[in-house]
Structure formats: structure tokens, C-alpha cells
């Protein structure tokens, strides 16, 4: 983590002492994995035993050890030669198809179960340095995707690595650090079918869908520029991800869905009446404002709002008000021991980066403007909300840097709470109020939600 210097108008990330930075990073990782554990905690009771996914018992080997060994001894060298030559014809194509099939299907071998990461990386090492020319690389990438899909009804761990493989593919491997890689964005369509299976398709476990959503975000972020004008991939992904966000999901899945959504780089999405609407901004704002969502979902929605392309005509006041109320509630819960101080720091940091770019040169996902709501939605209400938020956040940062117990200034909390709720809570004409929950069902109230983290027991419960 880089050290951070705080100023009234801007931030330069990177002023933490190395020891503090390491401690915060490690604690942040613990925080990320803790919610699933915390939900099983009751008055010191032992954590519930997690049932092994039924998919772990599936064994579906699509190639044999002998077939892999024979190919490596007899055909691998010619495979590499054909890839490097970059010529597809009736002679080379069947050999390349066979090589890709064996390389990818090797993941299905039970004997590789403890070395799946190495096996997956070996596929990329065989392909990336050798496959030359756009035609050859596009063909090979499409073959890898086709063969990886054949692993998605096999063993649970194999499915995870098949999805990871698709999300790692590059049509151009680039040249680090001068030239970044260009991702094989067409793989995002296949990963979208993992998340949102077509009728009669296989519904994947949550972890597989989480990795698929993460892969979509990466492929769009690093390969979207290769899509032709008037392409239909990103609008289709946006609509289907919005549908997924409208369901009750695990908070990790919801967070990576939001990442994928903003990487479509679309300011509007057509609604059921075929009219362009700010559906992405509305969905993120509704998640951020929903008091029944876990704090990590709400604060990440704020972070994503600061990076999503902002269409014109957005009513900013509801977003500014909801962000102020969210920050005030997190700070109150820190002071009352309902959220740990370290966890609270990271939650408030996400809100900060909703207002401001994380780095001086960070842009919105469409690359057209500077990230952060103070830049993409520079209304007076947003500027006021940011101004009111800074004293609260700066006070927390000073305590973190000094290694003390985190406590938020009650006066700063009060300032945020006193912001008047706008009479109109819609972002656009005929749109929904952002106070209308995006997801159905009755979830536990925010302050009692175990996913918000362990108590900060050493602070004054009456403060704030």
C-alpha cells in the first residue's frame, strides 16, 4: 500500500509507514474473507461445518495421461512450429486443434488436481510466445474457449480454473511495461453464459460465477477497444448483469458484478421500451442507498459510481445525500463498536474514492473524463457532500497513522447527518427513487448485519 498524504482538496496516495502499510493490507485481506466466517458466529459458538460442494465429487477426465505424454513426445514441437509460422490451412489447423484440446483438457486429469494453477499457466506459456499473427491468435483463443467450456460440467476446481483461463486470454500479449496486453474480449460472451446460463444451461456454484464476473471485467477493461462500432456485446452484458444485480446474491458476487457492469463503459442502456436510460447509474445508486445491503456492497457501489460513465441530466442530490448518510452510519457504527476500526477505515476509503480518483491520472471506464464524482458529476450537492465528508475521513486517517483505536469525530458525523433529504430522490425523469431497493427480500437491518464486521470493542460506545 502506498503512503497517503491528506489535503483538503486532494489526496496523494503513499504516506503510510511500511510497517503500518503491511499491517493494514494484511488486515484488509482478513476482512475480505471474514464475513462468510462471521455469519456463523453466535456467542462464541464454533463455526458451522461447511458442506463440501457436490461438484467436488465429480470426476470427468476428458483426456488420458498417455494421450498427453504421447502428444508431448511426438507432436508438441510441430505444434509450436505451426503456431509460430502463423499460417492456418488444411494441414496445420487439425494439428493446432488437437494440441489446444490436449493442453486444455489436461486440466481435467485427476492427477493434476493439486497442480491446476501450474497446468493452467503452462497452457498460456505454450501459446503466448509462439502464436503469431492476428488470424492465428484469434483461432487459438477461440479454440481455448471452446475446450474450456467442455470443462464446466466437471470437477468444481477444474471449473474454477477453466473460467480463470478464459479470463486470462490475450489477443496481443503486449510488451511489458511499454505496451499493455490486449485481452481476448470475445471470451466475455462465454463468461456471461457462466453467470447467466441460457435456458436449460447449467447453473454454476457461486465461486465459479464470481470468477466469471471478474474475468468479464478484466476482458472488457483490457480488450474493449477492439470491438467494432455498433457492437452488441457490451449492451448485452450490461442488461444481463443488471438482471443479476436485481437478485439476492452473496456480497462478493454483487461486488464483482458491479465491476463488470461499469467496464461495459456505457452511460445508458436501453430499457424494455427500447429507450436509453441511465440504468447503470440508477442500479449503483440504489445499491449504495439500500440500508439492508452489507456495507461492503454499499461502499463498493459508491466506488463504482465514481468510475462509471456519467450520462447528462443526472439529478446528483440523491446520490450526494445517500453517500453522506452512509458515511455517517459507518462512522456511528465504528464508535458504537458495531464495526471494527480497521474495517471502518477501508469502508470509508471506498467512499472517498467514490468522490476522487484513486490515482492522479485515473479516468472513468470510458476514458473520457477524470474518475470520481467530484469530476464526473460536479454539482454543488456533490461538492458539498465531499466537503462535509473530508473532516470525518481525515480524522480517521490521523488515528490510523498514529496507531490508535479508530474513532470518528461526533461533530463530523452530525454534519453529515444534518444534510436535508432531497424532495425528489430520482436521478432522471420517470426513473425509480434510489431508496427503492434493487434487490428483493427482507435482509437484516444494516447495523445488525454480521457481514459488517466484528466490533471495535475498545472505543467509547456512546461517541457519535
Short mmCIF file of C-alpha atoms in Angstrom, two decimals:
data_model
loop_
_atom_site.label_atom_id
_atom_site.label_comp_id
_atom_site.label_asym_id
_atom_site.label_seq_id
_atom_site.Cartn_x
_atom_site.Cartn_y
_atom_site.Cartn_z
CA UNK A 1 0.00 0.00 0.00
CA UNK A 2 1.33 3.41 -0.85
CA UNK A 3 1.63 6.10 1.75
CA UNK A 4 -1.09 8.73 1.91
CA UNK A 5 -0.91 12.47 2.44
CA UNK A 6 -4.23 14.15 3.12
CA UNK A 7 -5.13 17.61 1.85
CA UNK A 8 -8.46 19.46 1.91
CA UNK A 9 -8.82 19.28 -1.87
CA UNK A 10 -6.89 16.23 -2.96
CA UNK A 11 -5.04 13.12 -1.91
CA UNK A 12 -1.67 11.70 -2.84
CA UNK A 13 -1.65 8.01 -2.07
CA UNK A 14 1.51 6.81 -0.31
CA UNK A 15 2.43 8.18 3.08
CA UNK A 16 1.86 5.24 5.43
CA UNK A 17 4.89 3.87 7.22
CA UNK A 18 5.92 0.50 5.71
CA UNK A 19 5.02 -1.42 8.89
CA UNK A 20 1.58 0.18 9.11
CA UNK A 21 1.00 -0.37 5.40
CA UNK A 22 1.77 -4.09 5.71
CA UNK A 23 -0.47 -4.41 8.76
CA UNK A 24 -3.37 -2.66 7.07
CA UNK A 25 -3.03 -4.70 3.89
CA UNK A 26 -2.95 -7.96 5.82
CA UNK A 27 -5.90 -6.89 7.94
CA UNK A 28 -7.77 -5.86 4.80
CA UNK A 29 -7.32 -9.34 3.38
CA UNK A 30 -8.61 -10.85 6.60
CA UNK A 31 -11.59 -8.51 6.47
CA UNK A 32 -12.37 -9.62 2.94
CA UNK A 33 -12.54 -13.30 3.86
CA UNK A 34 -14.08 -12.86 7.32
CA UNK A 35 -17.77 -12.19 6.51
CA UNK A 36 -18.54 -15.77 5.49
CA UNK A 37 -16.92 -16.89 8.73
CA UNK A 38 -18.56 -14.20 10.85
CA UNK A 39 -22.04 -15.15 9.75
CA UNK A 40 -21.58 -18.48 11.53
CA UNK A 41 -20.55 -16.93 14.85
CA UNK A 42 -23.02 -16.84 17.75
CA UNK A 43 -21.90 -16.10 21.31
CA UNK A 44 -18.62 -17.92 20.93
CA UNK A 45 -20.10 -20.97 19.24
CA UNK A 46 -17.86 -22.99 16.94
CA UNK A 47 -18.20 -22.14 13.26
CA UNK A 48 -20.62 -24.28 11.32
CA UNK A 49 -19.07 -27.03 9.22
CA UNK A 50 -19.28 -26.04 5.56
CA UNK A 51 -20.69 -28.71 3.30
CA UNK A 52 -18.38 -29.82 0.51
CA UNK A 53 -19.86 -28.78 -2.86
CA UNK A 54 -21.33 -31.77 -4.66
CA UNK A 55 -19.32 -30.72 -7.71
CA UNK A 56 -16.13 -31.69 -5.82
CA UNK A 57 -17.15 -35.33 -6.16
CA UNK A 58 -17.44 -35.17 -9.94
CA UNK A 59 -14.65 -36.78 -11.94
CA UNK A 60 -14.79 -36.25 -15.70
CA UNK A 61 -11.43 -36.79 -17.33
CA UNK A 62 -11.51 -35.72 -20.98
CA UNK A 63 -8.01 -36.92 -21.88
CA UNK A 64 -5.69 -39.65 -20.65
CA UNK A 65 -2.20 -39.38 -19.22
CA UNK A 66 -0.92 -41.48 -22.13
CA UNK A 67 -2.51 -39.19 -24.70
CA UNK A 68 -0.87 -36.15 -23.06
CA UNK A 69 2.53 -37.86 -22.87
CA UNK A 70 2.37 -39.12 -26.46
CA UNK A 71 1.45 -35.67 -27.76
CA UNK A 72 4.32 -34.03 -25.89
CA UNK A 73 6.81 -36.56 -27.23
CA UNK A 74 5.60 -36.69 -30.84
CA UNK A 75 3.59 -33.58 -31.74
CA UNK A 76 4.41 -30.72 -29.40
CA UNK A 77 7.38 -29.45 -31.38
CA UNK A 78 5.39 -29.32 -34.62
CA UNK A 79 2.53 -27.63 -32.76
CA UNK A 80 4.86 -24.83 -31.65
CA UNK A 81 6.33 -24.53 -35.14
CA UNK A 82 2.88 -24.20 -36.73
CA UNK A 83 1.85 -21.59 -34.16
CA UNK A 84 4.98 -19.56 -34.84
CA UNK A 85 4.52 -19.74 -38.60
CA UNK A 86 1.06 -18.21 -38.16
CA UNK A 87 -0.44 -19.98 -41.17
CA UNK A 88 -3.81 -21.72 -40.96
CA UNK A 89 -4.54 -24.31 -43.61
CA UNK A 90 -5.91 -27.81 -44.01
CA UNK A 91 -2.62 -29.25 -42.76
CA UNK A 92 -1.90 -27.05 -39.76
CA UNK A 93 -5.41 -26.45 -38.43
CA UNK A 94 -6.17 -30.05 -37.32
CA UNK A 95 -2.79 -30.24 -35.55
CA UNK A 96 -3.41 -26.97 -33.73
CA UNK A 97 -6.92 -28.03 -32.75
CA UNK A 98 -5.55 -31.28 -31.31
CA UNK A 99 -2.79 -29.51 -29.40
CA UNK A 100 -5.17 -26.99 -27.84
CA UNK A 101 -7.61 -29.75 -26.90
CA UNK A 102 -4.92 -31.76 -25.12
CA UNK A 103 -3.46 -28.74 -23.35
CA UNK A 104 -6.83 -27.54 -22.03
CA UNK A 105 -8.27 -30.96 -21.27
CA UNK A 106 -5.17 -31.79 -19.23
CA UNK A 107 -6.85 -29.67 -16.54
CA UNK A 108 -9.48 -32.42 -16.21
CA UNK A 109 -6.99 -35.10 -15.12
CA UNK A 110 -7.45 -36.12 -11.53
CA UNK A 111 -3.66 -36.41 -11.23
CA UNK A 112 -3.41 -32.64 -11.88
CA UNK A 113 -5.82 -31.68 -9.11
CA UNK A 114 -3.04 -30.40 -6.84
CA UNK A 115 -1.23 -28.58 -9.65
CA UNK A 116 -4.09 -26.94 -11.52
CA UNK A 117 -2.55 -23.48 -11.32
CA UNK A 118 0.70 -24.69 -12.88
CA UNK A 119 -1.19 -26.66 -15.53
CA UNK A 120 -3.29 -23.62 -16.44
CA UNK A 121 -0.27 -21.34 -16.65
CA UNK A 122 1.51 -23.90 -18.78
CA UNK A 123 -1.23 -23.52 -21.41
CA UNK A 124 -0.53 -19.81 -21.66
CA UNK A 125 3.22 -20.42 -21.80
CA UNK A 126 2.72 -22.77 -24.74
CA UNK A 127 0.56 -20.29 -26.61
CA UNK A 128 1.58 -16.70 -25.84
CA UNK A 129 5.20 -16.65 -27.02
CA UNK A 130 4.54 -18.88 -30.03
CA UNK A 131 1.23 -17.95 -31.67
CA UNK A 132 2.00 -15.29 -34.28
CA UNK A 133 -0.34 -13.19 -36.38
CA UNK A 134 -3.86 -11.99 -35.66
CA UNK A 135 -5.58 -14.78 -37.58
CA UNK A 136 -3.65 -17.48 -35.75
CA UNK A 137 -4.13 -15.91 -32.33
CA UNK A 138 -7.86 -15.39 -32.83
CA UNK A 139 -8.25 -19.01 -33.93
CA UNK A 140 -6.24 -20.35 -31.00
CA UNK A 141 -8.09 -18.19 -28.46
CA UNK A 142 -11.45 -19.34 -29.81
CA UNK A 143 -10.30 -22.96 -29.58
CA UNK A 144 -9.15 -22.50 -25.98
CA UNK A 145 -12.53 -21.04 -25.05
CA UNK A 146 -14.35 -23.88 -26.81
CA UNK A 147 -12.33 -26.51 -24.98
CA UNK A 148 -12.54 -24.71 -21.64
CA UNK A 149 -16.35 -24.72 -21.90
CA UNK A 150 -16.18 -28.52 -22.08
CA UNK A 151 -14.74 -28.50 -18.54
CA UNK A 152 -17.62 -26.57 -16.98
CA UNK A 153 -19.64 -29.64 -16.01
CA UNK A 154 -16.66 -31.39 -14.41
CA UNK A 155 -14.96 -31.16 -11.05
CA UNK A 156 -15.53 -28.00 -9.03
CA UNK A 157 -11.85 -27.00 -9.00
CA UNK A 158 -11.48 -27.70 -12.69
CA UNK A 159 -14.43 -25.39 -13.41
CA UNK A 160 -12.75 -22.60 -11.46
CA UNK A 161 -9.56 -22.91 -13.48
CA UNK A 162 -11.42 -23.17 -16.78
CA UNK A 163 -13.10 -19.85 -16.02
CA UNK A 164 -9.82 -18.31 -14.89
CA UNK A 165 -8.20 -19.43 -18.14
CA UNK A 166 -10.82 -17.74 -20.31
CA UNK A 167 -10.44 -14.52 -18.33
CA UNK A 168 -6.65 -14.52 -18.82
CA UNK A 169 -6.58 -14.78 -22.61
CA UNK A 170 -4.91 -12.05 -24.65
CA UNK A 171 -5.21 -11.46 -28.38
CA UNK A 172 -1.96 -9.50 -28.08
CA UNK A 173 0.35 -10.28 -25.18
CA UNK A 174 1.86 -6.79 -25.34
CA UNK A 175 5.37 -5.89 -24.22
CA UNK A 176 5.71 -5.04 -20.55
CA UNK A 177 5.91 -2.26 -19.44
CA UNK A 178 5.73 -0.17 -22.61
CA UNK A 179 2.80 -1.88 -24.30
CA UNK A 180 -0.04 -3.36 -22.23
CA UNK A 181 -1.67 -6.62 -23.34
CA UNK A 182 -4.91 -6.58 -25.31
CA UNK A 183 -7.41 -9.05 -23.90
CA UNK A 184 -9.42 -11.51 -25.96
CA UNK A 185 -12.68 -9.69 -25.31
CA UNK A 186 -14.81 -12.24 -27.18
CA UNK A 187 -14.28 -14.57 -24.23
CA UNK A 188 -16.55 -12.29 -22.18
CA UNK A 189 -19.62 -13.63 -24.01
CA UNK A 190 -18.82 -17.16 -22.83
CA UNK A 191 -18.20 -15.99 -19.26
CA UNK A 192 -21.54 -14.17 -19.36
CA UNK A 193 -23.21 -17.51 -20.10
CA UNK A 194 -21.48 -18.89 -16.99
CA UNK A 195 -23.04 -16.13 -14.91
CA UNK A 196 -26.39 -16.09 -16.67
CA UNK A 197 -26.87 -19.51 -18.30
CA UNK A 198 -29.17 -19.74 -21.30
CA UNK A 199 -32.40 -21.69 -20.93
CA UNK A 200 -31.57 -25.25 -20.00
CA UNK A 201 -27.96 -24.32 -19.19
CA UNK A 202 -26.02 -25.42 -16.15
CA UNK A 203 -26.28 -23.16 -13.08
CA UNK A 204 -22.78 -22.80 -11.68
CA UNK A 205 -21.74 -22.54 -8.00
CA UNK A 206 -21.26 -19.02 -6.63
CA UNK A 207 -17.46 -19.17 -6.66
CA UNK A 208 -17.42 -20.06 -10.36
CA UNK A 209 -19.72 -17.15 -11.13
CA UNK A 210 -17.61 -14.77 -9.04
CA UNK A 211 -14.53 -15.66 -11.09
CA UNK A 212 -16.53 -15.37 -14.32
CA UNK A 213 -17.66 -11.84 -13.40
CA UNK A 214 -14.10 -10.90 -12.50
CA UNK A 215 -12.95 -12.29 -15.85
CA UNK A 216 -15.56 -10.26 -17.72
CA UNK A 217 -14.37 -7.08 -16.02
CA UNK A 218 -10.78 -7.79 -16.98
CA UNK A 219 -11.54 -8.75 -20.60
CA UNK A 220 -13.65 -5.63 -21.11
CA UNK A 221 -11.17 -3.34 -19.39
CA UNK A 222 -8.19 -4.57 -21.44
CA UNK A 223 -9.87 -5.56 -24.69
CA UNK A 224 -12.96 -3.41 -25.20
CA UNK A 225 -11.10 -1.15 -27.63
CA UNK A 226 -11.00 -3.97 -30.21
CA UNK A 227 -14.80 -4.16 -30.50
CA UNK A 228 -16.25 -2.78 -33.74
CA UNK A 229 -18.68 0.18 -33.84
CA UNK A 230 -22.30 -0.68 -33.06
CA UNK A 231 -21.22 -3.92 -31.41
CA UNK A 232 -23.79 -5.72 -29.26
CA UNK A 233 -21.54 -7.43 -26.72
CA UNK A 234 -21.35 -4.70 -24.07
CA UNK A 235 -25.07 -3.77 -24.19
CA UNK A 236 -25.96 -7.46 -23.82
CA UNK A 237 -23.57 -7.87 -20.88
CA UNK A 238 -24.92 -4.71 -19.23
CA UNK A 239 -28.55 -5.87 -19.44
CA UNK A 240 -27.78 -9.35 -18.14
CA UNK A 241 -25.56 -8.11 -15.31
CA UNK A 242 -28.26 -5.64 -14.28
CA UNK A 243 -30.67 -8.56 -14.12
CA UNK A 244 -28.23 -10.45 -11.88
CA UNK A 245 -27.84 -7.43 -9.60
CA UNK A 246 -31.59 -7.38 -9.13
CA UNK A 247 -31.42 -10.73 -7.36
CA UNK A 248 -30.31 -11.60 -3.85
CA UNK A 249 -26.65 -12.61 -4.08
CA UNK A 250 -23.60 -13.03 -1.90
CA UNK A 251 -21.85 -9.71 -1.32
CA UNK A 252 -18.67 -10.86 -3.11
CA UNK A 253 -20.66 -11.75 -6.20
CA UNK A 254 -22.55 -8.46 -6.10
CA UNK A 255 -19.28 -6.53 -5.88
CA UNK A 256 -17.63 -8.20 -8.88
CA UNK A 257 -20.87 -7.84 -10.86
CA UNK A 258 -20.63 -4.09 -10.28
CA UNK A 259 -17.04 -4.14 -11.54
CA UNK A 260 -18.12 -5.94 -14.71
CA UNK A 261 -21.04 -3.56 -15.17
CA UNK A 262 -19.00 -0.37 -15.17
CA UNK A 263 -16.42 -1.92 -17.53
CA UNK A 264 -19.08 -2.01 -20.23
CA UNK A 265 -18.32 1.76 -20.32
CA UNK A 266 -21.93 2.54 -21.23
CA UNK A 267 -23.57 5.74 -19.96
CA UNK A 268 -27.03 4.44 -20.85
CA UNK A 269 -28.72 1.11 -21.52
CA UNK A 270 -31.97 0.70 -23.42
CA UNK A 271 -34.93 -0.25 -21.24
CA UNK A 272 -37.85 -2.56 -22.03
CA UNK A 273 -39.35 0.18 -24.18
CA UNK A 274 -36.13 0.47 -26.19
CA UNK A 275 -35.42 3.91 -24.74
CA UNK A 276 -31.89 4.78 -23.49
CA UNK A 277 -31.86 5.17 -19.71
CA UNK A 278 -29.16 5.66 -17.05
CA UNK A 279 -29.85 2.16 -15.73
CA UNK A 280 -26.26 1.55 -14.60
CA UNK A 281 -26.05 4.71 -12.52
CA UNK A 282 -29.52 4.07 -11.08
CA UNK A 283 -28.64 0.49 -10.10
CA UNK A 284 -25.40 1.53 -8.39
CA UNK A 285 -27.11 4.39 -6.55
CA UNK A 286 -29.91 2.11 -5.34
CA UNK A 287 -27.39 -0.42 -4.00
CA UNK A 288 -25.44 2.36 -2.29
CA UNK A 289 -28.58 3.78 -0.67
CA UNK A 290 -30.06 0.44 0.44
CA UNK A 291 -29.72 0.24 4.25
CA UNK A 292 -30.35 -3.50 4.11
CA UNK A 293 -27.29 -4.19 1.97
CA UNK A 294 -23.98 -5.03 3.70
CA UNK A 295 -21.57 -2.13 4.00
CA UNK A 296 -19.03 -3.65 1.55
CA UNK A 297 -21.71 -3.70 -1.16
CA UNK A 298 -22.85 -0.15 -0.43
CA UNK A 299 -19.38 1.37 -0.30
CA UNK A 300 -18.24 -0.50 -3.40
CA UNK A 301 -21.31 0.80 -5.21
CA UNK A 302 -20.15 4.31 -4.27
CA UNK A 303 -16.66 3.50 -5.55
CA UNK A 304 -18.12 2.26 -8.85
CA UNK A 305 -20.30 5.36 -9.19
CA UNK A 306 -17.09 7.36 -9.29
CA UNK A 307 -15.81 5.32 -12.23
CA UNK A 308 -18.91 4.72 -14.31
CA UNK A 309 -19.51 6.96 -17.35
CA UNK A 310 -21.99 9.61 -16.25
CA UNK A 311 -24.80 10.49 -18.68
CA UNK A 312 -26.02 14.05 -18.88
CA UNK A 313 -29.00 15.30 -16.90
CA UNK A 314 -28.45 13.21 -13.76
CA UNK A 315 -30.00 14.61 -10.57
CA UNK A 316 -26.97 14.49 -8.28
CA UNK A 317 -28.63 15.48 -4.99
CA UNK A 318 -29.97 11.99 -4.09
CA UNK A 319 -26.53 10.42 -4.61
CA UNK A 320 -24.83 13.10 -2.51
CA UNK A 321 -27.37 12.75 0.30
CA UNK A 322 -27.21 8.95 0.37
CA UNK A 323 -23.39 8.98 0.39
CA UNK A 324 -23.41 11.37 3.37
CA UNK A 325 -25.86 9.20 5.29
CA UNK A 326 -23.82 6.08 4.52
CA UNK A 327 -20.60 7.65 5.79
CA UNK A 328 -22.36 8.91 8.94
CA UNK A 329 -23.81 5.47 9.70
CA UNK A 330 -20.49 3.68 9.22
CA UNK A 331 -18.78 6.21 11.50
CA UNK A 332 -21.52 5.82 14.11
CA UNK A 333 -21.18 2.03 14.00
CA UNK A 334 -17.42 2.35 14.45
CA UNK A 335 -17.94 4.47 17.54
CA UNK A 336 -20.61 2.15 18.93
CA UNK A 337 -18.44 -0.95 18.44
CA UNK A 338 -20.56 -2.50 15.69
CA UNK A 339 -17.83 -2.21 13.06
CA UNK A 340 -14.12 -2.63 13.75
CA UNK A 341 -11.99 0.46 13.30
CA UNK A 342 -9.76 -1.09 10.66
CA UNK A 343 -12.73 -2.35 8.69
CA UNK A 344 -14.36 1.05 9.04
CA UNK A 345 -11.25 2.70 7.62
CA UNK A 346 -11.43 0.62 4.45
CA UNK A 347 -15.17 1.22 4.09
CA UNK A 348 -14.70 4.98 4.41
CA UNK A 349 -11.80 4.82 1.99
CA UNK A 350 -14.12 3.31 -0.64
CA UNK A 351 -16.46 6.25 -0.16
CA UNK A 352 -13.55 8.65 -0.53
CA UNK A 353 -12.56 7.04 -3.83
CA UNK A 354 -16.16 7.41 -4.95
CA UNK A 355 -15.58 11.13 -4.77
CA UNK A 356 -11.99 11.25 -6.01
CA UNK A 357 -9.69 9.28 -8.36
CA UNK A 358 -7.51 6.65 -6.72
CA UNK A 359 -4.51 7.92 -8.72
CA UNK A 360 -3.98 11.36 -10.25
CA UNK A 361 -4.44 10.06 -13.80
CA UNK A 362 -7.37 7.66 -13.20
CA UNK A 363 -10.24 8.05 -15.66
CA UNK A 364 -13.81 6.82 -15.85
CA UNK A 365 -14.08 3.47 -17.61
CA UNK A 366 -14.92 5.06 -20.96
CA UNK A 367 -11.69 7.05 -20.77
CA UNK A 368 -13.45 10.36 -21.37
CA UNK A 369 -13.10 12.08 -18.02
CA UNK A 370 -11.37 12.04 -14.68
CA UNK A 371 -12.66 9.49 -12.18
CA UNK A 372 -14.53 10.48 -9.03
CA UNK A 373 -17.95 12.04 -8.64
CA UNK A 374 -16.45 15.46 -7.94
CA UNK A 375 -15.24 15.30 -11.55
CA UNK A 376 -17.88 13.24 -13.35
CA UNK A 377 -20.89 14.73 -11.55
CA UNK A 378 -19.59 18.14 -10.40
CA UNK A 379 -22.80 19.51 -8.94
CA UNK A 380 -22.95 21.70 -5.85
CA UNK A 381 -24.59 18.91 -3.86
CA UNK A 382 -21.72 16.51 -4.60
CA UNK A 383 -19.11 19.14 -3.82
CA UNK A 384 -20.85 19.91 -0.51
CA UNK A 385 -21.08 16.24 0.41
CA UNK A 386 -17.38 15.77 -0.30
CA UNK A 387 -16.52 18.88 1.75
CA UNK A 388 -18.54 17.54 4.71
CA UNK A 389 -17.00 14.07 4.39
CA UNK A 390 -13.36 15.19 4.45
CA UNK A 391 -13.14 16.18 8.17
CA UNK A 392 -14.55 12.80 9.15
CA UNK A 393 -12.16 10.86 6.94
CA UNK A 394 -9.09 12.97 7.71
CA UNK A 395 -9.73 12.46 11.42
CA UNK A 396 -9.85 8.69 10.99
CA UNK A 397 -6.67 8.72 8.91
CA UNK A 398 -4.75 10.62 11.60
CA UNK A 399 -5.70 8.00 14.17
CA UNK A 400 -4.72 5.17 11.82
CA UNK A 401 -1.35 6.76 11.13
CA UNK A 402 -0.75 7.17 14.88
CA UNK A 403 -1.65 3.52 15.51
CA UNK A 404 -4.52 4.33 17.86
CA UNK A 405 -8.02 2.93 18.17
CA UNK A 406 -10.17 4.32 15.41
CA UNK A 407 -12.95 6.64 16.47
CA UNK A 408 -14.81 9.12 14.29
CA UNK A 409 -15.40 12.73 15.33
CA UNK A 410 -19.02 13.06 16.53
CA UNK A 411 -19.31 16.61 15.17
CA UNK A 412 -18.30 15.44 11.69
CA UNK A 413 -20.92 12.70 11.90
CA UNK A 414 -23.54 15.21 12.93
CA UNK A 415 -22.67 17.47 10.00
CA UNK A 416 -23.25 14.61 7.56
CA UNK A 417 -26.49 13.57 9.22
CA UNK A 418 -27.92 17.09 9.08
CA UNK A 419 -27.92 17.16 5.27
CA UNK A 420 -31.56 17.50 4.20
CA UNK A 421 -33.02 14.68 2.15
CA UNK A 422 -33.96 15.99 -1.32
CA UNK A 423 -37.69 16.01 -2.07
CA UNK A 424 -37.01 14.23 -5.37
CA UNK A 425 -34.96 11.06 -4.93
CA UNK A 426 -34.99 10.06 -8.60
CA UNK A 427 -31.94 10.50 -10.81
CA UNK A 428 -33.80 11.02 -14.08
CA UNK A 429 -37.36 11.71 -15.25
CA UNK A 430 -39.65 8.69 -14.75
CA UNK A 431 -36.86 6.82 -13.02
CA UNK A 432 -37.17 4.99 -9.69
CA UNK A 433 -36.30 6.56 -6.36
CA UNK A 434 -32.86 5.44 -5.28
CA UNK A 435 -34.49 4.49 -1.97
CA UNK A 436 -36.36 1.74 -3.79
CA UNK A 437 -34.30 -1.40 -3.13
CA UNK A 438 -32.81 -3.02 -6.22
CA UNK A 439 -32.90 -6.49 -4.67
CA UNK A 440 -35.98 -8.19 -3.20
CA UNK A 441 -36.50 -9.79 0.18
CA UNK A 442 -36.14 -8.76 3.79
CA UNK A 443 -32.49 -8.69 4.79
CA UNK A 444 -31.33 -7.93 8.34
CA UNK A 445 -31.08 -4.22 9.27
CA UNK A 446 -27.70 -2.72 8.42
CA UNK A 447 -26.36 -2.24 11.94
CA UNK A 448 -27.18 -5.83 12.87
CA UNK A 449 -25.77 -7.33 9.68
CA UNK A 450 -22.96 -9.68 10.69
CA UNK A 451 -21.29 -9.07 7.34
CA UNK A 452 -20.41 -5.58 8.51
CA UNK A 453 -17.61 -7.00 10.60
CA UNK A 454 -16.53 -7.53 14.19
CA UNK A 455 -16.87 -4.97 16.92
CA UNK A 456 -14.38 -2.24 17.72
CA UNK A 457 -14.66 -3.03 21.39
CA UNK A 458 -12.15 -0.56 22.77
CA UNK A 459 -13.88 2.62 21.61
CA UNK A 460 -16.43 4.67 23.51
CA UNK A 461 -19.86 3.16 22.75
CA UNK A 462 -21.54 6.49 23.38
CA UNK A 463 -19.44 8.53 20.95
CA UNK A 464 -21.13 9.69 17.76
#
